Tab-separated table of C-alpha atoms and ligand atoms in Angstrom:
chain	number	residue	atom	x	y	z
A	1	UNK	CA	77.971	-9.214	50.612
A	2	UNK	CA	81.078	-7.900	53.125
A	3	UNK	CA	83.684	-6.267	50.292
A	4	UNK	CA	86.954	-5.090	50.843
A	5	UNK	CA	87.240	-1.957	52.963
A	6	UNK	CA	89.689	1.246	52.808
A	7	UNK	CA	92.179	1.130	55.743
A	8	UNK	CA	90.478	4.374	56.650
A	9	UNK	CA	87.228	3.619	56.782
A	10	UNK	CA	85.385	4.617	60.061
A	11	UNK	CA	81.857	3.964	59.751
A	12	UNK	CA	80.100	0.870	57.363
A	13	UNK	CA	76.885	0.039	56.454
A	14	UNK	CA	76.139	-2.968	54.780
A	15	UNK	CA	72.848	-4.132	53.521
A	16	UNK	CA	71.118	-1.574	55.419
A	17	UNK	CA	67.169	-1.939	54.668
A	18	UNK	CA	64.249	-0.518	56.481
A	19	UNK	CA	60.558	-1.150	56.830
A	20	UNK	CA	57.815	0.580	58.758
A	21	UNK	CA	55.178	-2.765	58.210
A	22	UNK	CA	54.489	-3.421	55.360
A	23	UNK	CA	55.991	-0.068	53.646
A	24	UNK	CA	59.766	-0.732	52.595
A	25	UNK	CA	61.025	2.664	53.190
A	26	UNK	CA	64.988	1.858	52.536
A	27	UNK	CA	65.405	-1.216	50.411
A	28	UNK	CA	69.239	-1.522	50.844
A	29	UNK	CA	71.606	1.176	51.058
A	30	UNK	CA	75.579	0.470	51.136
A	31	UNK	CA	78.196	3.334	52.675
A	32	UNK	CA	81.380	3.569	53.660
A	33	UNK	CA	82.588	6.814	55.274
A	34	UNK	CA	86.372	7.339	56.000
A	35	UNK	CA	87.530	8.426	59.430
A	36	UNK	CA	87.531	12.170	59.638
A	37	UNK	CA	85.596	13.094	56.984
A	38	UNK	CA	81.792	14.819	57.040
A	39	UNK	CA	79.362	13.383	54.599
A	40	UNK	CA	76.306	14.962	53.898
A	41	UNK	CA	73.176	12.881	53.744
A	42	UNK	CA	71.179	15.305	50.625
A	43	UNK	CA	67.628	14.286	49.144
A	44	UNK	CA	64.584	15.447	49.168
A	45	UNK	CA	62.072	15.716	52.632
A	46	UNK	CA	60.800	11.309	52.927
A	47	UNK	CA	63.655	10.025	51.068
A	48	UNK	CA	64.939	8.671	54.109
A	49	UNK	CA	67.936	10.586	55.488
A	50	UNK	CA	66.408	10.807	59.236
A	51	UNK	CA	65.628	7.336	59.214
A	52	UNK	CA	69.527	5.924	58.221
A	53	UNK	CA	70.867	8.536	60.630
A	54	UNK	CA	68.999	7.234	63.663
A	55	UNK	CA	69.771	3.491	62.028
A	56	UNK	CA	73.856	4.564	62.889
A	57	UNK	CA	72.755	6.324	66.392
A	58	UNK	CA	70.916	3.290	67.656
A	59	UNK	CA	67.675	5.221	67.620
A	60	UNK	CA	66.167	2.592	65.270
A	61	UNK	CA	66.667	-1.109	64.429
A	62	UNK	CA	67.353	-1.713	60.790
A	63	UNK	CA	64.887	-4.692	59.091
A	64	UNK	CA	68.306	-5.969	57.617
A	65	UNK	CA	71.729	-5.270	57.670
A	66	UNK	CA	74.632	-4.309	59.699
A	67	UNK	CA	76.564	-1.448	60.810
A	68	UNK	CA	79.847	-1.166	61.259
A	69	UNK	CA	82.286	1.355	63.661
A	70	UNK	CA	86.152	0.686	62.724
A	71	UNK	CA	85.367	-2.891	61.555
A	72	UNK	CA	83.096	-3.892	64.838
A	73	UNK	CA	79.660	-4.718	63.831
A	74	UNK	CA	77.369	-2.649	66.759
A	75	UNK	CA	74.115	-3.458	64.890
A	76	UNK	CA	72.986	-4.894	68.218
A	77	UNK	CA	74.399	-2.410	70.369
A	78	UNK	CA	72.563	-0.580	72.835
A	79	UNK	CA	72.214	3.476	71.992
A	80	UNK	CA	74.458	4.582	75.202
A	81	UNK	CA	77.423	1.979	74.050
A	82	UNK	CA	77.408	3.260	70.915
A	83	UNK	CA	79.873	6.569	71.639
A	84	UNK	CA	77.771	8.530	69.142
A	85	UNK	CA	76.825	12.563	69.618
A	86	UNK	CA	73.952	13.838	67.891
A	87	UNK	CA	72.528	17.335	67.251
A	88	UNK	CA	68.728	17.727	66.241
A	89	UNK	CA	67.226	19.972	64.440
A	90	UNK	CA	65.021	21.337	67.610
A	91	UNK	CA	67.546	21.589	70.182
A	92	UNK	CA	66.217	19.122	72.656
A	93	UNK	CA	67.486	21.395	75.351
A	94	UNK	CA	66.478	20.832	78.736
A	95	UNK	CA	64.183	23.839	79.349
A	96	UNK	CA	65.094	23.511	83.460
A	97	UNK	CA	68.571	23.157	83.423
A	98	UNK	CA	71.385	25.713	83.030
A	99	UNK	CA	73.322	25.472	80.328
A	100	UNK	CA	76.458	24.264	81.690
A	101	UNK	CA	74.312	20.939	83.024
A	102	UNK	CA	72.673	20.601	79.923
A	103	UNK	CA	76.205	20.142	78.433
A	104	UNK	CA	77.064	18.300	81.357
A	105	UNK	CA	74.338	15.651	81.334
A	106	UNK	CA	75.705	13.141	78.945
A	107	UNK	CA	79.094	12.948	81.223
A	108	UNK	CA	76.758	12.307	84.398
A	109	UNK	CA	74.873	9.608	82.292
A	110	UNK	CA	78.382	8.377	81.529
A	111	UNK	CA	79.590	8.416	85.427
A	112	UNK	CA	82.073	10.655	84.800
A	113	UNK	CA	82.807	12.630	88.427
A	114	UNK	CA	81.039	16.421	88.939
A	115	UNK	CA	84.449	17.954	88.930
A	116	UNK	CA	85.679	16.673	85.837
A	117	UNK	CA	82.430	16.917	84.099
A	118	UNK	CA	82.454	20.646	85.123
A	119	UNK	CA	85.299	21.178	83.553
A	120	UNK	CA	84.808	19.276	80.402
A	121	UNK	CA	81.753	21.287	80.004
A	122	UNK	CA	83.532	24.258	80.334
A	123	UNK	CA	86.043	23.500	78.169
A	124	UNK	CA	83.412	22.488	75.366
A	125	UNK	CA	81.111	25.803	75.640
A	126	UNK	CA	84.874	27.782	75.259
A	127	UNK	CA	84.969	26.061	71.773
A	128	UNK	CA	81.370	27.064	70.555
A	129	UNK	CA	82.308	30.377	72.187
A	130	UNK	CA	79.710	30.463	74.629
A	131	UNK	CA	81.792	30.142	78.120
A	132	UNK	CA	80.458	33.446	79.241
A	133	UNK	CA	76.602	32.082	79.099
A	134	UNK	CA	77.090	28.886	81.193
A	135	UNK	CA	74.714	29.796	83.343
A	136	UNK	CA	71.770	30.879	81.689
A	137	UNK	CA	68.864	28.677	80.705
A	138	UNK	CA	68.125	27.701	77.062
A	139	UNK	CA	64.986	30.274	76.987
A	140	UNK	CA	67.131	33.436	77.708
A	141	UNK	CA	69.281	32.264	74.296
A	142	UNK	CA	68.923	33.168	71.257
A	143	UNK	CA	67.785	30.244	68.433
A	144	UNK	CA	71.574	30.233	67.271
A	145	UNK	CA	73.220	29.780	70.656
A	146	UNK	CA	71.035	27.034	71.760
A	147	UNK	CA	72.087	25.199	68.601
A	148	UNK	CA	75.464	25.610	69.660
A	149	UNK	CA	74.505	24.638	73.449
A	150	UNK	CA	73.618	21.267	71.099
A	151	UNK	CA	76.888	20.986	69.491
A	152	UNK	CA	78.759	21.583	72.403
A	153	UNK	CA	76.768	18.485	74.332
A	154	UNK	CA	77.330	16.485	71.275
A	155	UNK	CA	80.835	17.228	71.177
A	156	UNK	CA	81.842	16.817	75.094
A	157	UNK	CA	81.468	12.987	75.834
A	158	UNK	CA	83.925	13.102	73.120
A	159	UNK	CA	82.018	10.781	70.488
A	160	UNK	CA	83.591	8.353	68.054
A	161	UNK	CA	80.777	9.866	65.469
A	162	UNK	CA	78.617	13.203	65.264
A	163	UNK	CA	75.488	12.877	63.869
A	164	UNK	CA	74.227	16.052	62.705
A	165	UNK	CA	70.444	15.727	61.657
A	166	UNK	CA	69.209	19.174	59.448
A	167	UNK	CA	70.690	21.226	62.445
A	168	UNK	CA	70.351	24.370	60.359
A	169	UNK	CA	66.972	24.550	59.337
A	170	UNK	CA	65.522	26.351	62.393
A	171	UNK	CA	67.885	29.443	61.907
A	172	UNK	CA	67.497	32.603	59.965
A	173	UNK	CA	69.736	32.942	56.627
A	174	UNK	CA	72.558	34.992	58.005
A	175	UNK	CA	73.093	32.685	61.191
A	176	UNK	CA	72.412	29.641	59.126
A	177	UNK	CA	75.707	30.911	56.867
A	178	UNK	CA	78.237	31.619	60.189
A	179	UNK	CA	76.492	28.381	61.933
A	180	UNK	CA	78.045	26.493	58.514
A	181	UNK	CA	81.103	27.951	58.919
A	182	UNK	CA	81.825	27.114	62.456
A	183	UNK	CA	80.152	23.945	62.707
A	184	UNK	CA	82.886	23.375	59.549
A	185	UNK	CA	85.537	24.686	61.632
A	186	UNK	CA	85.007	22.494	64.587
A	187	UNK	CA	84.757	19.355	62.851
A	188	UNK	CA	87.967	19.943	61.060
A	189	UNK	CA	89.572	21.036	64.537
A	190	UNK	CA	88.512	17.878	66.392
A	191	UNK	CA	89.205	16.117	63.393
A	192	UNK	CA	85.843	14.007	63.877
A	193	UNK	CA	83.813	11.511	61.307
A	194	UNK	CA	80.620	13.126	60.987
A	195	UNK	CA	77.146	12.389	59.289
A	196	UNK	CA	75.261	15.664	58.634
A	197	UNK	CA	71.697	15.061	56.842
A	198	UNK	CA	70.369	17.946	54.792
A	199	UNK	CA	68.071	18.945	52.284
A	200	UNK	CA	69.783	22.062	51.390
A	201	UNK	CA	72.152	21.617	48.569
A	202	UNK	CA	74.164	24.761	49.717
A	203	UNK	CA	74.683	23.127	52.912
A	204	UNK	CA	75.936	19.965	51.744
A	205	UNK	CA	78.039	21.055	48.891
A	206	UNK	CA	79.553	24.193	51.278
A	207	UNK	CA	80.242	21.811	54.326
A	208	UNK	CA	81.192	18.107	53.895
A	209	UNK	CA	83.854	16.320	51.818
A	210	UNK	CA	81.067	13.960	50.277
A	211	UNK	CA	77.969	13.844	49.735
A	212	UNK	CA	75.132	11.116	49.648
A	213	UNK	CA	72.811	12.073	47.345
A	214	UNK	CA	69.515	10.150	48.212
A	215	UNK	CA	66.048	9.743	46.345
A	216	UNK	CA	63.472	7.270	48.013
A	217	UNK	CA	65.732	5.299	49.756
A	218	UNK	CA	68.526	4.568	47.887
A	219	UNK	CA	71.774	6.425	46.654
A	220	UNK	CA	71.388	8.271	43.382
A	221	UNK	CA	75.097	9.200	44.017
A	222	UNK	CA	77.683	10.011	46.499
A	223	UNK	CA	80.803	11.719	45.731
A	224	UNK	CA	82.561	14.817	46.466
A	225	UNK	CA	80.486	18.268	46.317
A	226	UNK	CA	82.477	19.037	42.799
A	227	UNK	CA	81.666	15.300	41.496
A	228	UNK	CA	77.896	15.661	42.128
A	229	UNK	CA	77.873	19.396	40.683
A	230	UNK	CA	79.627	18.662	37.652
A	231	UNK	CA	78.922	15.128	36.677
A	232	UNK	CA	75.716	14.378	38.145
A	233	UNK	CA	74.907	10.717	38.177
A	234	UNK	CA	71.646	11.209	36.823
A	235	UNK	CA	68.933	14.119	36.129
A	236	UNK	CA	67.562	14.160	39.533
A	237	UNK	CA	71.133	14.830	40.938
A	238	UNK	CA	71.504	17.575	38.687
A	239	UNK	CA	68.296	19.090	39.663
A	240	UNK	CA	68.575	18.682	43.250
A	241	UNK	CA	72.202	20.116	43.240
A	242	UNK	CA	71.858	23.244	41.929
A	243	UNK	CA	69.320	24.128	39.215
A	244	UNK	CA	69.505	23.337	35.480
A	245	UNK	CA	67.624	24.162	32.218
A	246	UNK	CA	66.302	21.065	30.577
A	247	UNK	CA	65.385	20.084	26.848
A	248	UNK	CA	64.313	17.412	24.865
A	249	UNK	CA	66.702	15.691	22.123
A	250	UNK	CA	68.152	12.947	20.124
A	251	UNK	CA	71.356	11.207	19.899
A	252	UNK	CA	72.007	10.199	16.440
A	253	UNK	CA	75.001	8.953	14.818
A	254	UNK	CA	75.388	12.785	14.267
A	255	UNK	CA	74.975	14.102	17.171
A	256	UNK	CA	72.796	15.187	19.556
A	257	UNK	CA	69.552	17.098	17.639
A	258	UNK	CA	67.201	19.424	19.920
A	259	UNK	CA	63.379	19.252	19.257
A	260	UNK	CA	64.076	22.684	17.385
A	261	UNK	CA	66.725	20.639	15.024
A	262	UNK	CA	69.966	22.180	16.587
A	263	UNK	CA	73.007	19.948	16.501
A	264	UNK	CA	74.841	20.244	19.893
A	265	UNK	CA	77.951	18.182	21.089
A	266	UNK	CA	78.152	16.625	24.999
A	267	UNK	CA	81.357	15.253	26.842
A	268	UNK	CA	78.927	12.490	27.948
A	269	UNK	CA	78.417	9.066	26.214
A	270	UNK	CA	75.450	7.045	25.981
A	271	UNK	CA	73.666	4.774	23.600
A	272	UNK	CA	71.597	6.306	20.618
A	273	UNK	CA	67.999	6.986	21.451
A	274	UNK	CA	65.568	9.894	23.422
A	275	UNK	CA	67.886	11.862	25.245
A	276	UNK	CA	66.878	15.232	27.991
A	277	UNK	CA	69.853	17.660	27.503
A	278	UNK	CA	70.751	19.759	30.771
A	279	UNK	CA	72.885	22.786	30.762
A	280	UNK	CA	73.324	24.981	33.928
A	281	UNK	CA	71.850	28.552	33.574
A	282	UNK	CA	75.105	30.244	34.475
A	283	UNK	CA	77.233	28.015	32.487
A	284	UNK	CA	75.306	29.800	29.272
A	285	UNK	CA	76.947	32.737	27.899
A	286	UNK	CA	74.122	35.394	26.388
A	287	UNK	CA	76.419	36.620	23.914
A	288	UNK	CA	78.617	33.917	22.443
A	289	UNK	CA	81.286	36.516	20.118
A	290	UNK	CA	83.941	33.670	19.799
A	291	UNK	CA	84.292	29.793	19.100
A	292	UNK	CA	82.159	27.457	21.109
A	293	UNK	CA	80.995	23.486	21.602
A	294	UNK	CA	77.477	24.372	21.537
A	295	UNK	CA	75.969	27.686	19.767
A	296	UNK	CA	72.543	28.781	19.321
A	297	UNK	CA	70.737	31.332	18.190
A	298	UNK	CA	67.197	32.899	20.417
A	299	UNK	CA	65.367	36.125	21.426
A	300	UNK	CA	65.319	37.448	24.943
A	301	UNK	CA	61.566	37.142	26.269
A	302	UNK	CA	62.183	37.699	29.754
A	303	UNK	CA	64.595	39.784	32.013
A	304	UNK	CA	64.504	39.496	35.762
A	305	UNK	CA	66.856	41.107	38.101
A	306	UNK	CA	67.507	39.085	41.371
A	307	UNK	CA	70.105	40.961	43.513
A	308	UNK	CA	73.419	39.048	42.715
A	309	UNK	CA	71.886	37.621	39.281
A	310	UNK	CA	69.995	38.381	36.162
A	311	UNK	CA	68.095	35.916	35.181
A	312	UNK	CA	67.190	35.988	30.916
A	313	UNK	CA	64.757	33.889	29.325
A	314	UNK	CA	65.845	33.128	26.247
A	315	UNK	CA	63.304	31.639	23.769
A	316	UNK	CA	65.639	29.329	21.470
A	317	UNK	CA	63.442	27.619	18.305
A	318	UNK	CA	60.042	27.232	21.249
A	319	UNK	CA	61.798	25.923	24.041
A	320	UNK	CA	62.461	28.673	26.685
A	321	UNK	CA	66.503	28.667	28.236
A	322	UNK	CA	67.336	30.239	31.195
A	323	UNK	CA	70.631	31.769	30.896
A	324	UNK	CA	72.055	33.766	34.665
A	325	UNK	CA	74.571	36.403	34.677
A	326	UNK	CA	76.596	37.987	38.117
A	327	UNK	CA	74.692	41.447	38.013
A	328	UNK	CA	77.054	44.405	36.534
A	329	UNK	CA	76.695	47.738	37.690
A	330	UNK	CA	74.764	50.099	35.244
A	331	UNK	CA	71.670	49.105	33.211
A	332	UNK	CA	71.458	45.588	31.612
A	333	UNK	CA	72.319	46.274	27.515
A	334	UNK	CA	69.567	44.077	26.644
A	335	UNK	CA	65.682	44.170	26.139
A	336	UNK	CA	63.439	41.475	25.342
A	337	UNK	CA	63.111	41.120	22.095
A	338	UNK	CA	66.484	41.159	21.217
A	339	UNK	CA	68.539	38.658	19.392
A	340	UNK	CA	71.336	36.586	21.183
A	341	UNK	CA	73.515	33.864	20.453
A	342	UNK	CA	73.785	32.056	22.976
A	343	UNK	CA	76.790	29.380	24.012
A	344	UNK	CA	78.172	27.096	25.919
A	345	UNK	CA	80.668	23.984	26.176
A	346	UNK	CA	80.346	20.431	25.581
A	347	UNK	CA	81.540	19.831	28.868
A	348	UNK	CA	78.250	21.031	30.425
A	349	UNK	CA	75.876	19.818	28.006
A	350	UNK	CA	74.520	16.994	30.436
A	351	UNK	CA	72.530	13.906	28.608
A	352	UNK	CA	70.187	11.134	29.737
A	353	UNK	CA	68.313	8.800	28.782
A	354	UNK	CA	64.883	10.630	28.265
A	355	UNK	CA	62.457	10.665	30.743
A	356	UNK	CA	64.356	9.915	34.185
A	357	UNK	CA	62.846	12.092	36.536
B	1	LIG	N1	58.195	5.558	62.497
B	1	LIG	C1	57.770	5.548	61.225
B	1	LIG	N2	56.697	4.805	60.846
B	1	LIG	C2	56.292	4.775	59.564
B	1	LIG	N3	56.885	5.437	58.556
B	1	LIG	C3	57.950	6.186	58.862
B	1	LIG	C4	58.455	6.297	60.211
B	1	LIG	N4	59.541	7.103	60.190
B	1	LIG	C5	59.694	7.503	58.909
B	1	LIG	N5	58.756	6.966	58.111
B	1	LIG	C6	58.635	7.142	56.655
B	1	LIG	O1	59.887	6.858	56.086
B	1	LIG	C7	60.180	7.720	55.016
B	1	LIG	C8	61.511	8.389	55.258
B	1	LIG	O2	61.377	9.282	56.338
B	1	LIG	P1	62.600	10.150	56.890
B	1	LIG	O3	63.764	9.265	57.081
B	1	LIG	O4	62.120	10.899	58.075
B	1	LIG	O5	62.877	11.142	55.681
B	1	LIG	P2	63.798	12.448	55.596
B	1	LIG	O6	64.545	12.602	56.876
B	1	LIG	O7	64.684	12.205	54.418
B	1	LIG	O8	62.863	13.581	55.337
B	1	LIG	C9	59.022	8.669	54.908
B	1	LIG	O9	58.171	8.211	53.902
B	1	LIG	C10	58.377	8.585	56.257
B	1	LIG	O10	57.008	8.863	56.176
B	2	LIG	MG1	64.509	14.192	58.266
């Protein structure tokens, strides 16, 4: 059913549904992403993020649908008139081929002249900062260069839409974090709609203006990065986007009542009945001294050190918390053993109906 659109919306899908035979991998997914912006495609690996992605390049044919570029349905449209860019996760490099003609090849596919496309080429290795390498082949690069020999053929026939699909994953941690950056950077610059799928939560949340969270095929959620992180649609968005501690409850016309018989108060409302209570380990302070939505007291069972964190397990009437802390210099003041009181806000006391994964 066609709704009403927002004057900046770029890209549309509508009714988008896939099957592989008889196995209905995407049911029907909706979108609408707004010219300029970056939108993360998040979810766990086979929930279907590939599959939409090459749905918008043309790769695929949806079972059901259509797709829509600034209002013009191209659901039947060939993959070369669709004026997409896309970046894969293996390069896709041609191993023969310098890498000023590997950039070049999509303007030579396009007709563009060998002067111009030169140039172009040129012009789009200057902005991934690899001008001085035009010549080598993609062997005598390192992994993190060749990714950006990717962008920069994406990015120099000049697409209406990049399509970014888990570009990342193939790089070490420390190029993987500048890569973010300047991948970031040139989207912003060029001021082009982009689709970047991802099952890194870091990535997603650190990179795009909105994310689509996805879970077998269909939206759990999509919002901004602060939306999703701080008022997850459901308990699988929490979850996936970032990590939370989870325990079983009640909500009664007093409250919400832990197994262990605490009272606690949430922001959220919901109908009486089995609720699972989430709170974010670093939202939980270890030693509550002043007033606070939500206070409970445990014993410290567990104490692990993890560079930028300490992690506590906190054993609170035989449910375990995990409460994190930004590392201090100098010894940690507690043992295990010890008692705490532990506390935190009704804001980020999270509650669902029990039982959704
Ligand atoms: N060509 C195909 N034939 C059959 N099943 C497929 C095909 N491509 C993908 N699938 C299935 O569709 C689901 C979604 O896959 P995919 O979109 O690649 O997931 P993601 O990119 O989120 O990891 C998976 O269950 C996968 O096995
Ligand atoms: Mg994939």
């Amino acid at each position: 059913m066609p709704t009403t659109s927002a004057p900046d919306e770029h890209l549309r899908l509508e009714g988008i549904g896939v099957s592989f035979g008889a196995v209905n991998v995407i049911p029907s997914l909706d979108l609408s992403v707004r010219k300029g912006e970056m939108v993360a495609f998040l979810g766990p690996s086979g929930c279907g993020k590939t599959t939409t992605l090459r749905i918008i390049a043309g790769l695929n044919k949806p079972s059901r649908g259509s797709i829509m570029v600034g209002g013009r349905d191209i659901t039947h449209l060939p993959i070369h008139d669709r004026d997409m860019g896309m970046v894969f996760q293996s390069y896709a490099l041609f191993p023969h081929m310098d890498v000023s003609h590997n950039v070049q090849f999509g303007l030579q596919m396009r007709n563009v002249p060998a002067r111009e496309a030169e140039k172009r080429a040129a012009q789009a290795l200057e902005m991934v900062q690899l001008g001085h390498l035009a010549h080598r082949k993609p062997k005598e690069l390192s992994g993190g260069q060749q990714q950006r020999v990717a962008l920069a053929r994406a990015l120099v026939i000049e697409p209406s839409i990049l399509l970014l699909d888990e570009p990342l994953s193939n790089l070490d941690a420390k190029l993987r974090d500048e890569m973010r950056v300047q991948i970031r950077a040139l989207q912003q610059q060029s001021g082009i709609t982009a689709v970047f799928v991802t099952h890194d939560q870091v990535e997603a949340l650190s990179m795009c203006d909105r994310v689509v969270v996805m879970r077998g095929g269909h939206v759990e959620q999509f919002g901004t990065p602060t939306e999703v992180y701080e008022r997850p649609a459901t308990a699988f968005v929490a979850n996936f986007v970032g990590r939370t501690n989870r325990l079983k409850g009640a909500l009664t016309a007093e409250g919400i009542l832990t197994g262990a018989g605490q009272q606690l108060r949430s922001a959220t409302r919901l109908p009486a009945g089995a609720v699972d209570i989430l709170v974010r380990p670093h939202r939980i302070r270890l030693q509550e001294t002043g007033e606070a939505d939500n206070k409970v007291q445990g014993t410290v069972s567990t104490i692990t050190f993890i560079g930028d964190l300490v992690q506590y397990g906190v054993s609170v009437g035989g449910e375990e918390i995990v409460v994190e802390e930004a590392t201090r210099r100098g010894r940690s003041p507690l043992a295990a053993g010890d008692s705490v009181t532990l506390g935190w806000s009704a804001e980020d006391t999270l509650i669902y109906p029990a039982g959704e994964k």
